[in-house]
Amino acid sequence: MKNKINPSYETNSYVFVNEEIKLNIGIDNKDLVWESLNEEVATVNNGVVKGNKEGTVDIKVSLDNEELFVLAWLIAAKSLSLE
């Protein structure tokens, strides 16, 4: 059985609707598979999360068909000031 990777990483746990943020998880591997578990709220492509609508979403990261970890994300709308 393979050891699961439990990386330390620094990244925001949120992204705004219609914006993107690149996840930095401390692993540089082109074979990582990124998956949004709710693409209505956010999509992910090669570690770049794009907020689609307000809500929460889990981002799953796998390698060689083995889940490494899941990141929880909050997708928030920007507050607009009318002043």
Backbone as XML, in Angstrom:
<?xml version="1.0"?>
<chain id="A" units="angstrom">
  <residue number="1" name="MET">
    <atom name="N" x="0.834" y="-1.175" z="0.000"/>
    <atom name="CA" x="0.000" y="0.000" z="0.000"/>
    <atom name="C" x="0.879" y="1.239" z="0.000"/>
  </residue>
  <residue number="2" name="LYS">
    <atom name="N" x="0.524" y="2.205" z="-0.854"/>
    <atom name="CA" x="1.296" y="3.434" z="-0.953"/>
    <atom name="C" x="1.021" y="4.334" z="0.234"/>
  </residue>
  <residue number="3" name="ASN">
    <atom name="N" x="2.035" y="5.108" z="0.614"/>
    <atom name="CA" x="1.830" y="6.100" z="1.662"/>
    <atom name="C" x="1.076" y="7.280" z="1.079"/>
  </residue>
  <residue number="4" name="LYS">
    <atom name="N" x="0.111" y="7.781" z="1.823"/>
    <atom name="CA" x="-0.606" y="8.972" z="1.378"/>
    <atom name="C" x="0.258" y="10.192" z="1.628"/>
  </residue>
  <residue number="5" name="ILE">
    <atom name="N" x="0.189" y="11.114" z="0.711"/>
    <atom name="CA" x="0.930" y="12.357" z="0.856"/>
    <atom name="C" x="0.087" y="13.312" z="1.680"/>
  </residue>
  <residue number="6" name="ASN">
    <atom name="N" x="0.673" y="13.912" z="2.661"/>
    <atom name="CA" x="-0.009" y="14.903" z="3.483"/>
    <atom name="C" x="0.832" y="16.168" z="3.448"/>
  </residue>
  <residue number="7" name="PRO">
    <atom name="N" x="0.757" y="16.913" z="2.344"/>
    <atom name="CA" x="1.659" y="18.046" z="2.178"/>
    <atom name="C" x="1.273" y="19.214" z="3.063"/>
  </residue>
  <residue number="8" name="SER">
    <atom name="N" x="2.272" y="20.002" z="3.414"/>
    <atom name="CA" x="1.963" y="21.281" z="4.026"/>
    <atom name="C" x="1.933" y="22.272" z="2.864"/>
  </residue>
  <residue number="9" name="TYR">
    <atom name="N" x="0.993" y="23.173" z="2.902"/>
    <atom name="CA" x="0.873" y="24.133" z="1.818"/>
    <atom name="C" x="0.271" y="25.406" z="2.358"/>
  </residue>
  <residue number="10" name="GLU">
    <atom name="N" x="0.539" y="26.491" z="1.662"/>
    <atom name="CA" x="-0.044" y="27.768" z="2.015"/>
    <atom name="C" x="-0.869" y="28.226" z="0.837"/>
  </residue>
  <residue number="11" name="THR">
    <atom name="N" x="-2.137" y="28.416" z="1.062"/>
    <atom name="CA" x="-3.026" y="28.888" z="0.008"/>
    <atom name="C" x="-4.273" y="29.464" z="0.660"/>
  </residue>
  <residue number="12" name="ASN">
    <atom name="N" x="-4.955" y="30.321" z="-0.042"/>
    <atom name="CA" x="-6.233" y="30.816" z="0.459"/>
    <atom name="C" x="-7.233" y="29.677" z="0.438"/>
  </residue>
  <residue number="13" name="SER">
    <atom name="N" x="-8.226" y="29.763" z="1.295"/>
    <atom name="CA" x="-9.265" y="28.740" z="1.296"/>
    <atom name="C" x="-10.535" y="29.285" z="0.652"/>
  </residue>
  <residue number="14" name="TYR">
    <atom name="N" x="-10.384" y="30.358" z="-0.113"/>
    <atom name="CA" x="-11.526" y="30.915" z="-0.817"/>
    <atom name="C" x="-11.070" y="31.514" z="-2.139"/>
  </residue>
  <residue number="15" name="VAL">
    <atom name="N" x="-12.032" y="31.701" z="-3.024"/>
    <atom name="CA" x="-11.815" y="32.402" z="-4.280"/>
    <atom name="C" x="-13.131" y="33.103" z="-4.603"/>
  </residue>
  <residue number="16" name="PHE">
    <atom name="N" x="-13.060" y="34.236" z="-5.285"/>
    <atom name="CA" x="-14.263" y="34.964" z="-5.649"/>
    <atom name="C" x="-14.892" y="34.385" z="-6.913"/>
  </residue>
  <residue number="17" name="VAL">
    <atom name="N" x="-16.189" y="34.608" z="-7.056"/>
    <atom name="CA" x="-16.903" y="34.193" z="-8.271"/>
    <atom name="C" x="-16.248" y="34.892" z="-9.469"/>
  </residue>
  <residue number="18" name="ASN">
    <atom name="N" x="-16.074" y="34.147" z="-10.551"/>
    <atom name="CA" x="-15.476" y="34.615" z="-11.810"/>
    <atom name="C" x="-13.994" y="34.961" z="-11.694"/>
  </residue>
  <residue number="19" name="GLU">
    <atom name="N" x="-13.340" y="34.496" z="-10.631"/>
    <atom name="CA" x="-11.901" y="34.673" z="-10.519"/>
    <atom name="C" x="-11.239" y="33.318" z="-10.346"/>
  </residue>
  <residue number="20" name="GLU">
    <atom name="N" x="-9.933" y="33.277" z="-10.568"/>
    <atom name="CA" x="-9.168" y="32.032" z="-10.466"/>
    <atom name="C" x="-8.034" y="32.202" z="-9.471"/>
  </residue>
  <residue number="21" name="ILE">
    <atom name="N" x="-7.630" y="31.081" z="-8.886"/>
    <atom name="CA" x="-6.459" y="31.066" z="-8.017"/>
    <atom name="C" x="-5.734" y="29.742" z="-8.220"/>
  </residue>
  <residue number="22" name="LYS">
    <atom name="N" x="-4.420" y="29.807" z="-8.322"/>
    <atom name="CA" x="-3.587" y="28.614" z="-8.496"/>
    <atom name="C" x="-3.273" y="28.038" z="-7.131"/>
  </residue>
  <residue number="23" name="LEU">
    <atom name="N" x="-3.588" y="26.766" z="-6.940"/>
    <atom name="CA" x="-3.281" y="26.099" z="-5.681"/>
    <atom name="C" x="-1.806" y="25.734" z="-5.642"/>
  </residue>
  <residue number="24" name="ASN">
    <atom name="N" x="-1.169" y="25.999" z="-4.532"/>
    <atom name="CA" x="0.223" y="25.633" z="-4.316"/>
    <atom name="C" x="0.238" y="24.622" z="-3.183"/>
  </residue>
  <residue number="25" name="ILE">
    <atom name="N" x="0.369" y="23.361" z="-3.533"/>
    <atom name="CA" x="0.296" y="22.317" z="-2.514"/>
    <atom name="C" x="1.648" y="21.704" z="-2.196"/>
  </residue>
  <residue number="26" name="GLY">
    <atom name="N" x="2.694" y="22.252" z="-2.771"/>
    <atom name="CA" x="4.030" y="21.771" z="-2.457"/>
    <atom name="C" x="4.413" y="20.490" z="-3.184"/>
  </residue>
  <residue number="27" name="ILE">
    <atom name="N" x="3.623" y="20.088" z="-4.146"/>
    <atom name="CA" x="3.927" y="18.896" z="-4.943"/>
    <atom name="C" x="3.949" y="19.324" z="-6.409"/>
  </residue>
  <residue number="28" name="ASP">
    <atom name="N" x="5.054" y="19.111" z="-7.071"/>
    <atom name="CA" x="5.156" y="19.459" z="-8.482"/>
    <atom name="C" x="5.135" y="18.164" z="-9.287"/>
  </residue>
  <residue number="29" name="ASN">
    <atom name="N" x="3.940" y="17.758" z="-9.679"/>
    <atom name="CA" x="3.795" y="16.502" z="-10.414"/>
    <atom name="C" x="2.724" y="16.677" z="-11.468"/>
  </residue>
  <residue number="30" name="LYS">
    <atom name="N" x="3.111" y="16.578" z="-12.727"/>
    <atom name="CA" x="2.152" y="16.777" z="-13.819"/>
    <atom name="C" x="1.103" y="15.677" z="-13.881"/>
  </residue>
  <residue number="31" name="ASP">
    <atom name="N" x="1.306" y="14.586" z="-13.163"/>
    <atom name="CA" x="0.347" y="13.484" z="-13.194"/>
    <atom name="C" x="-0.737" y="13.595" z="-12.120"/>
  </residue>
  <residue number="32" name="LEU">
    <atom name="N" x="-0.705" y="14.657" z="-11.310"/>
    <atom name="CA" x="-1.767" y="14.858" z="-10.336"/>
    <atom name="C" x="-3.098" y="15.046" z="-11.063"/>
  </residue>
  <residue number="33" name="VAL">
    <atom name="N" x="-4.144" y="14.473" z="-10.513"/>
    <atom name="CA" x="-5.489" y="14.636" z="-11.070"/>
    <atom name="C" x="-6.283" y="15.481" z="-10.088"/>
  </residue>
  <residue number="34" name="TRP">
    <atom name="N" x="-6.788" y="16.610" z="-10.583"/>
    <atom name="CA" x="-7.567" y="17.540" z="-9.773"/>
    <atom name="C" x="-9.032" y="17.381" z="-10.151"/>
  </residue>
  <residue number="35" name="GLU">
    <atom name="N" x="-9.921" y="17.369" z="-9.143"/>
    <atom name="CA" x="-11.339" y="17.193" z="-9.424"/>
    <atom name="C" x="-12.173" y="18.041" z="-8.472"/>
  </residue>
  <residue number="36" name="SER">
    <atom name="N" x="-13.073" y="18.832" z="-9.050"/>
    <atom name="CA" x="-14.055" y="19.553" z="-8.245"/>
    <atom name="C" x="-15.217" y="18.607" z="-7.989"/>
  </residue>
  <residue number="37" name="LEU">
    <atom name="N" x="-15.646" y="18.517" z="-6.745"/>
    <atom name="CA" x="-16.764" y="17.643" z="-6.416"/>
    <atom name="C" x="-18.100" y="18.363" z="-6.560"/>
  </residue>
  <residue number="38" name="ASN">
    <atom name="N" x="-18.068" y="19.620" z="-7.023"/>
    <atom name="CA" x="-19.286" y="20.365" z="-7.346"/>
    <atom name="C" x="-18.924" y="21.429" z="-8.376"/>
  </residue>
  <residue number="39" name="GLU">
    <atom name="N" x="-18.935" y="21.052" z="-9.651"/>
    <atom name="CA" x="-18.510" y="21.970" z="-10.708"/>
    <atom name="C" x="-19.470" y="23.135" z="-10.917"/>
  </residue>
  <residue number="40" name="GLU">
    <atom name="N" x="-20.666" y="23.053" z="-10.366"/>
    <atom name="CA" x="-21.577" y="24.184" z="-10.431"/>
    <atom name="C" x="-21.016" y="25.349" z="-9.602"/>
  </residue>
  <residue number="41" name="VAL">
    <atom name="N" x="-20.341" y="25.025" z="-8.505"/>
    <atom name="CA" x="-19.768" y="26.045" z="-7.626"/>
    <atom name="C" x="-18.367" y="26.446" z="-8.083"/>
  </residue>
  <residue number="42" name="ALA">
    <atom name="N" x="-17.532" y="25.473" z="-8.451"/>
    <atom name="CA" x="-16.165" y="25.784" z="-8.882"/>
    <atom name="C" x="-15.638" y="24.663" z="-9.769"/>
  </residue>
  <residue number="43" name="THR">
    <atom name="N" x="-14.772" y="25.035" z="-10.694"/>
    <atom name="CA" x="-14.069" y="24.064" z="-11.521"/>
    <atom name="C" x="-12.584" y="24.138" z="-11.162"/>
  </residue>
  <residue number="44" name="VAL">
    <atom name="N" x="-11.855" y="23.082" z="-11.505"/>
    <atom name="CA" x="-10.414" y="23.083" z="-11.273"/>
    <atom name="C" x="-9.743" y="22.431" z="-12.470"/>
  </residue>
  <residue number="45" name="ASN">
    <atom name="N" x="-8.658" y="23.050" z="-12.925"/>
    <atom name="CA" x="-7.914" y="22.542" z="-14.072"/>
    <atom name="C" x="-6.433" y="22.717" z="-13.776"/>
  </residue>
  <residue number="46" name="ASN">
    <atom name="N" x="-5.715" y="21.598" z="-13.639"/>
    <atom name="CA" x="-4.282" y="21.630" z="-13.331"/>
    <atom name="C" x="-3.965" y="22.488" z="-12.115"/>
  </residue>
  <residue number="47" name="GLY">
    <atom name="N" x="-4.809" y="22.408" z="-11.087"/>
    <atom name="CA" x="-4.559" y="23.127" z="-9.853"/>
    <atom name="C" x="-5.066" y="24.553" z="-9.815"/>
  </residue>
  <residue number="48" name="VAL">
    <atom name="N" x="-5.729" y="25.005" z="-10.877"/>
    <atom name="CA" x="-6.294" y="26.352" z="-10.901"/>
    <atom name="C" x="-7.797" y="26.248" z="-10.635"/>
  </residue>
  <residue number="49" name="VAL">
    <atom name="N" x="-8.229" y="26.847" z="-9.506"/>
    <atom name="CA" x="-9.644" y="26.824" z="-9.126"/>
    <atom name="C" x="-10.312" y="28.081" z="-9.651"/>
  </residue>
  <residue number="50" name="LYS">
    <atom name="N" x="-11.470" y="27.906" z="-10.306"/>
    <atom name="CA" x="-12.262" y="29.040" z="-10.787"/>
    <atom name="C" x="-13.610" y="29.002" z="-10.091"/>
  </residue>
  <residue number="51" name="GLY">
    <atom name="N" x="-13.960" y="30.124" z="-9.423"/>
    <atom name="CA" x="-15.256" y="30.226" z="-8.770"/>
    <atom name="C" x="-16.354" y="30.473" z="-9.785"/>
  </residue>
  <residue number="52" name="ASN">
    <atom name="N" x="-17.395" y="29.655" z="-9.754"/>
    <atom name="CA" x="-18.512" y="29.806" z="-10.686"/>
    <atom name="C" x="-19.737" y="30.438" z="-10.037"/>
  </residue>
  <residue number="53" name="LYS">
    <atom name="N" x="-20.003" y="30.077" z="-8.772"/>
    <atom name="CA" x="-21.108" y="30.685" z="-8.029"/>
    <atom name="C" x="-20.834" y="30.509" z="-6.544"/>
  </residue>
  <residue number="54" name="GLU">
    <atom name="N" x="-21.526" y="31.297" z="-5.725"/>
    <atom name="CA" x="-21.318" y="31.224" z="-4.279"/>
    <atom name="C" x="-21.639" y="29.836" z="-3.748"/>
  </residue>
  <residue number="55" name="GLY">
    <atom name="N" x="-20.855" y="29.387" z="-2.778"/>
    <atom name="CA" x="-21.095" y="28.096" z="-2.157"/>
    <atom name="C" x="-19.803" y="27.513" z="-1.628"/>
  </residue>
  <residue number="56" name="THR">
    <atom name="N" x="-19.857" y="26.255" z="-1.263"/>
    <atom name="CA" x="-18.659" y="25.548" z="-0.816"/>
    <atom name="C" x="-18.434" y="24.363" z="-1.744"/>
  </residue>
  <residue number="57" name="VAL">
    <atom name="N" x="-17.182" y="23.967" z="-1.849"/>
    <atom name="CA" x="-16.828" y="22.880" z="-2.761"/>
    <atom name="C" x="-15.602" y="22.167" z="-2.209"/>
  </residue>
  <residue number="58" name="ASP">
    <atom name="N" x="-15.531" y="20.879" z="-2.434"/>
    <atom name="CA" x="-14.339" y="20.107" z="-2.113"/>
    <atom name="C" x="-13.558" y="19.874" z="-3.399"/>
  </residue>
  <residue number="59" name="ILE">
    <atom name="N" x="-12.246" y="20.037" z="-3.325"/>
    <atom name="CA" x="-11.344" y="19.780" z="-4.444"/>
    <atom name="C" x="-10.536" y="18.539" z="-4.089"/>
  </residue>
  <residue number="60" name="LYS">
    <atom name="N" x="-10.677" y="17.499" z="-4.895"/>
    <atom name="CA" x="-9.974" y="16.236" z="-4.638"/>
    <atom name="C" x="-8.714" y="16.175" z="-5.494"/>
  </residue>
  <residue number="61" name="VAL">
    <atom name="N" x="-7.624" y="15.716" z="-4.876"/>
    <atom name="CA" x="-6.349" y="15.565" z="-5.573"/>
    <atom name="C" x="-5.954" y="14.098" z="-5.506"/>
  </residue>
  <residue number="62" name="SER">
    <atom name="N" x="-5.680" y="13.510" z="-6.675"/>
    <atom name="CA" x="-5.328" y="12.090" z="-6.760"/>
    <atom name="C" x="-4.068" y="11.914" z="-7.589"/>
  </residue>
  <residue number="63" name="LEU">
    <atom name="N" x="-3.422" y="10.772" z="-7.370"/>
    <atom name="CA" x="-2.256" y="10.380" z="-8.156"/>
    <atom name="C" x="-2.312" y="8.875" z="-8.331"/>
  </residue>
  <residue number="64" name="ASP">
    <atom name="N" x="-2.193" y="8.419" z="-9.558"/>
    <atom name="CA" x="-2.254" y="6.979" z="-9.861"/>
    <atom name="C" x="-3.515" y="6.334" z="-9.289"/>
  </residue>
  <residue number="65" name="ASN">
    <atom name="N" x="-4.659" y="6.989" z="-9.480"/>
    <atom name="CA" x="-5.964" y="6.493" z="-9.031"/>
    <atom name="C" x="-6.085" y="6.356" z="-7.526"/>
  </residue>
  <residue number="66" name="GLU">
    <atom name="N" x="-5.204" y="6.990" z="-6.757"/>
    <atom name="CA" x="-5.287" y="6.956" z="-5.302"/>
    <atom name="C" x="-5.497" y="8.375" z="-4.792"/>
  </residue>
  <residue number="67" name="GLU">
    <atom name="N" x="-6.583" y="8.566" z="-4.021"/>
    <atom name="CA" x="-6.860" y="9.883" z="-3.472"/>
    <atom name="C" x="-5.772" y="10.266" z="-2.487"/>
  </residue>
  <residue number="68" name="LEU">
    <atom name="N" x="-5.203" y="11.452" z="-2.684"/>
    <atom name="CA" x="-4.168" y="11.941" z="-1.778"/>
    <atom name="C" x="-4.780" y="12.763" z="-0.653"/>
  </residue>
  <residue number="69" name="PHE">
    <atom name="N" x="-5.638" y="13.705" z="-1.020"/>
    <atom name="CA" x="-6.315" y="14.528" z="-0.032"/>
    <atom name="C" x="-7.435" y="15.307" z="-0.697"/>
  </residue>
  <residue number="70" name="VAL">
    <atom name="N" x="-8.273" y="15.920" z="0.142"/>
    <atom name="CA" x="-9.377" y="16.754" z="-0.329"/>
    <atom name="C" x="-9.260" y="18.107" z="0.368"/>
  </residue>
  <residue number="71" name="LEU">
    <atom name="N" x="-9.362" y="19.173" z="-0.416"/>
    <atom name="CA" x="-9.313" y="20.527" z="0.111"/>
    <atom name="C" x="-10.715" y="21.111" z="0.095"/>
  </residue>
  <residue number="72" name="ALA">
    <atom name="N" x="-11.132" y="21.754" z="1.161"/>
    <atom name="CA" x="-12.438" y="22.407" z="1.213"/>
    <atom name="C" x="-12.270" y="23.876" z="0.823"/>
  </residue>
  <residue number="73" name="TRP">
    <atom name="N" x="-13.155" y="24.369" z="-0.035"/>
    <atom name="CA" x="-13.072" y="25.734" z="-0.526"/>
    <atom name="C" x="-14.387" y="26.453" z="-0.375"/>
  </residue>
  <residue number="74" name="LEU">
    <atom name="N" x="-14.302" y="27.744" z="-0.111"/>
    <atom name="CA" x="-15.469" y="28.626" z="-0.073"/>
    <atom name="C" x="-15.387" y="29.536" z="-1.295"/>
  </residue>
  <residue number="75" name="ILE">
    <atom name="N" x="-16.468" y="29.595" z="-2.048"/>
    <atom name="CA" x="-16.543" y="30.490" z="-3.204"/>
    <atom name="C" x="-17.425" y="31.656" z="-2.785"/>
  </residue>
  <residue number="76" name="ALA">
    <atom name="N" x="-16.903" y="32.865" z="-2.865"/>
    <atom name="CA" x="-17.622" y="34.032" z="-2.366"/>
    <atom name="C" x="-17.798" y="35.065" z="-3.474"/>
  </residue>
  <residue number="77" name="ALA">
    <atom name="N" x="-18.932" y="35.764" z="-3.428"/>
    <atom name="CA" x="-19.151" y="36.880" z="-4.341"/>
    <atom name="C" x="-18.430" y="38.092" z="-3.773"/>
  </residue>
  <residue number="78" name="LYS">
    <atom name="N" x="-17.945" y="38.949" z="-4.643"/>
    <atom name="CA" x="-17.301" y="40.187" z="-4.180"/>
    <atom name="C" x="-18.364" y="41.142" z="-3.661"/>
  </residue>
  <residue number="79" name="SER">
    <atom name="N" x="-18.028" y="41.834" z="-2.586"/>
    <atom name="CA" x="-18.913" y="42.890" z="-2.089"/>
    <atom name="C" x="-18.674" y="44.149" z="-2.912"/>
  </residue>
  <residue number="80" name="LEU">
    <atom name="N" x="-19.749" y="44.766" z="-3.321"/>
    <atom name="CA" x="-19.643" y="45.998" z="-4.102"/>
    <atom name="C" x="-20.026" y="47.177" z="-3.225"/>
  </residue>
  <residue number="81" name="SER">
    <atom name="N" x="-19.197" y="48.194" z="-3.230"/>
    <atom name="CA" x="-19.502" y="49.407" z="-2.489"/>
    <atom name="C" x="-20.113" y="50.410" z="-3.455"/>
  </residue>
  <residue number="82" name="LEU">
    <atom name="N" x="-21.257" y="50.958" z="-3.100"/>
    <atom name="CA" x="-21.938" y="51.923" z="-3.963"/>
    <atom name="C" x="-21.630" y="53.359" z="-3.557"/>
  </residue>
  <residue number="83" name="GLU">
    <atom name="N" x="-20.647" y="53.552" z="-2.698"/>
    <atom name="CA" x="-20.291" y="54.902" z="-2.256"/>
    <atom name="C" x="-19.419" y="55.583" z="-3.271"/>
  </residue>
</chain>
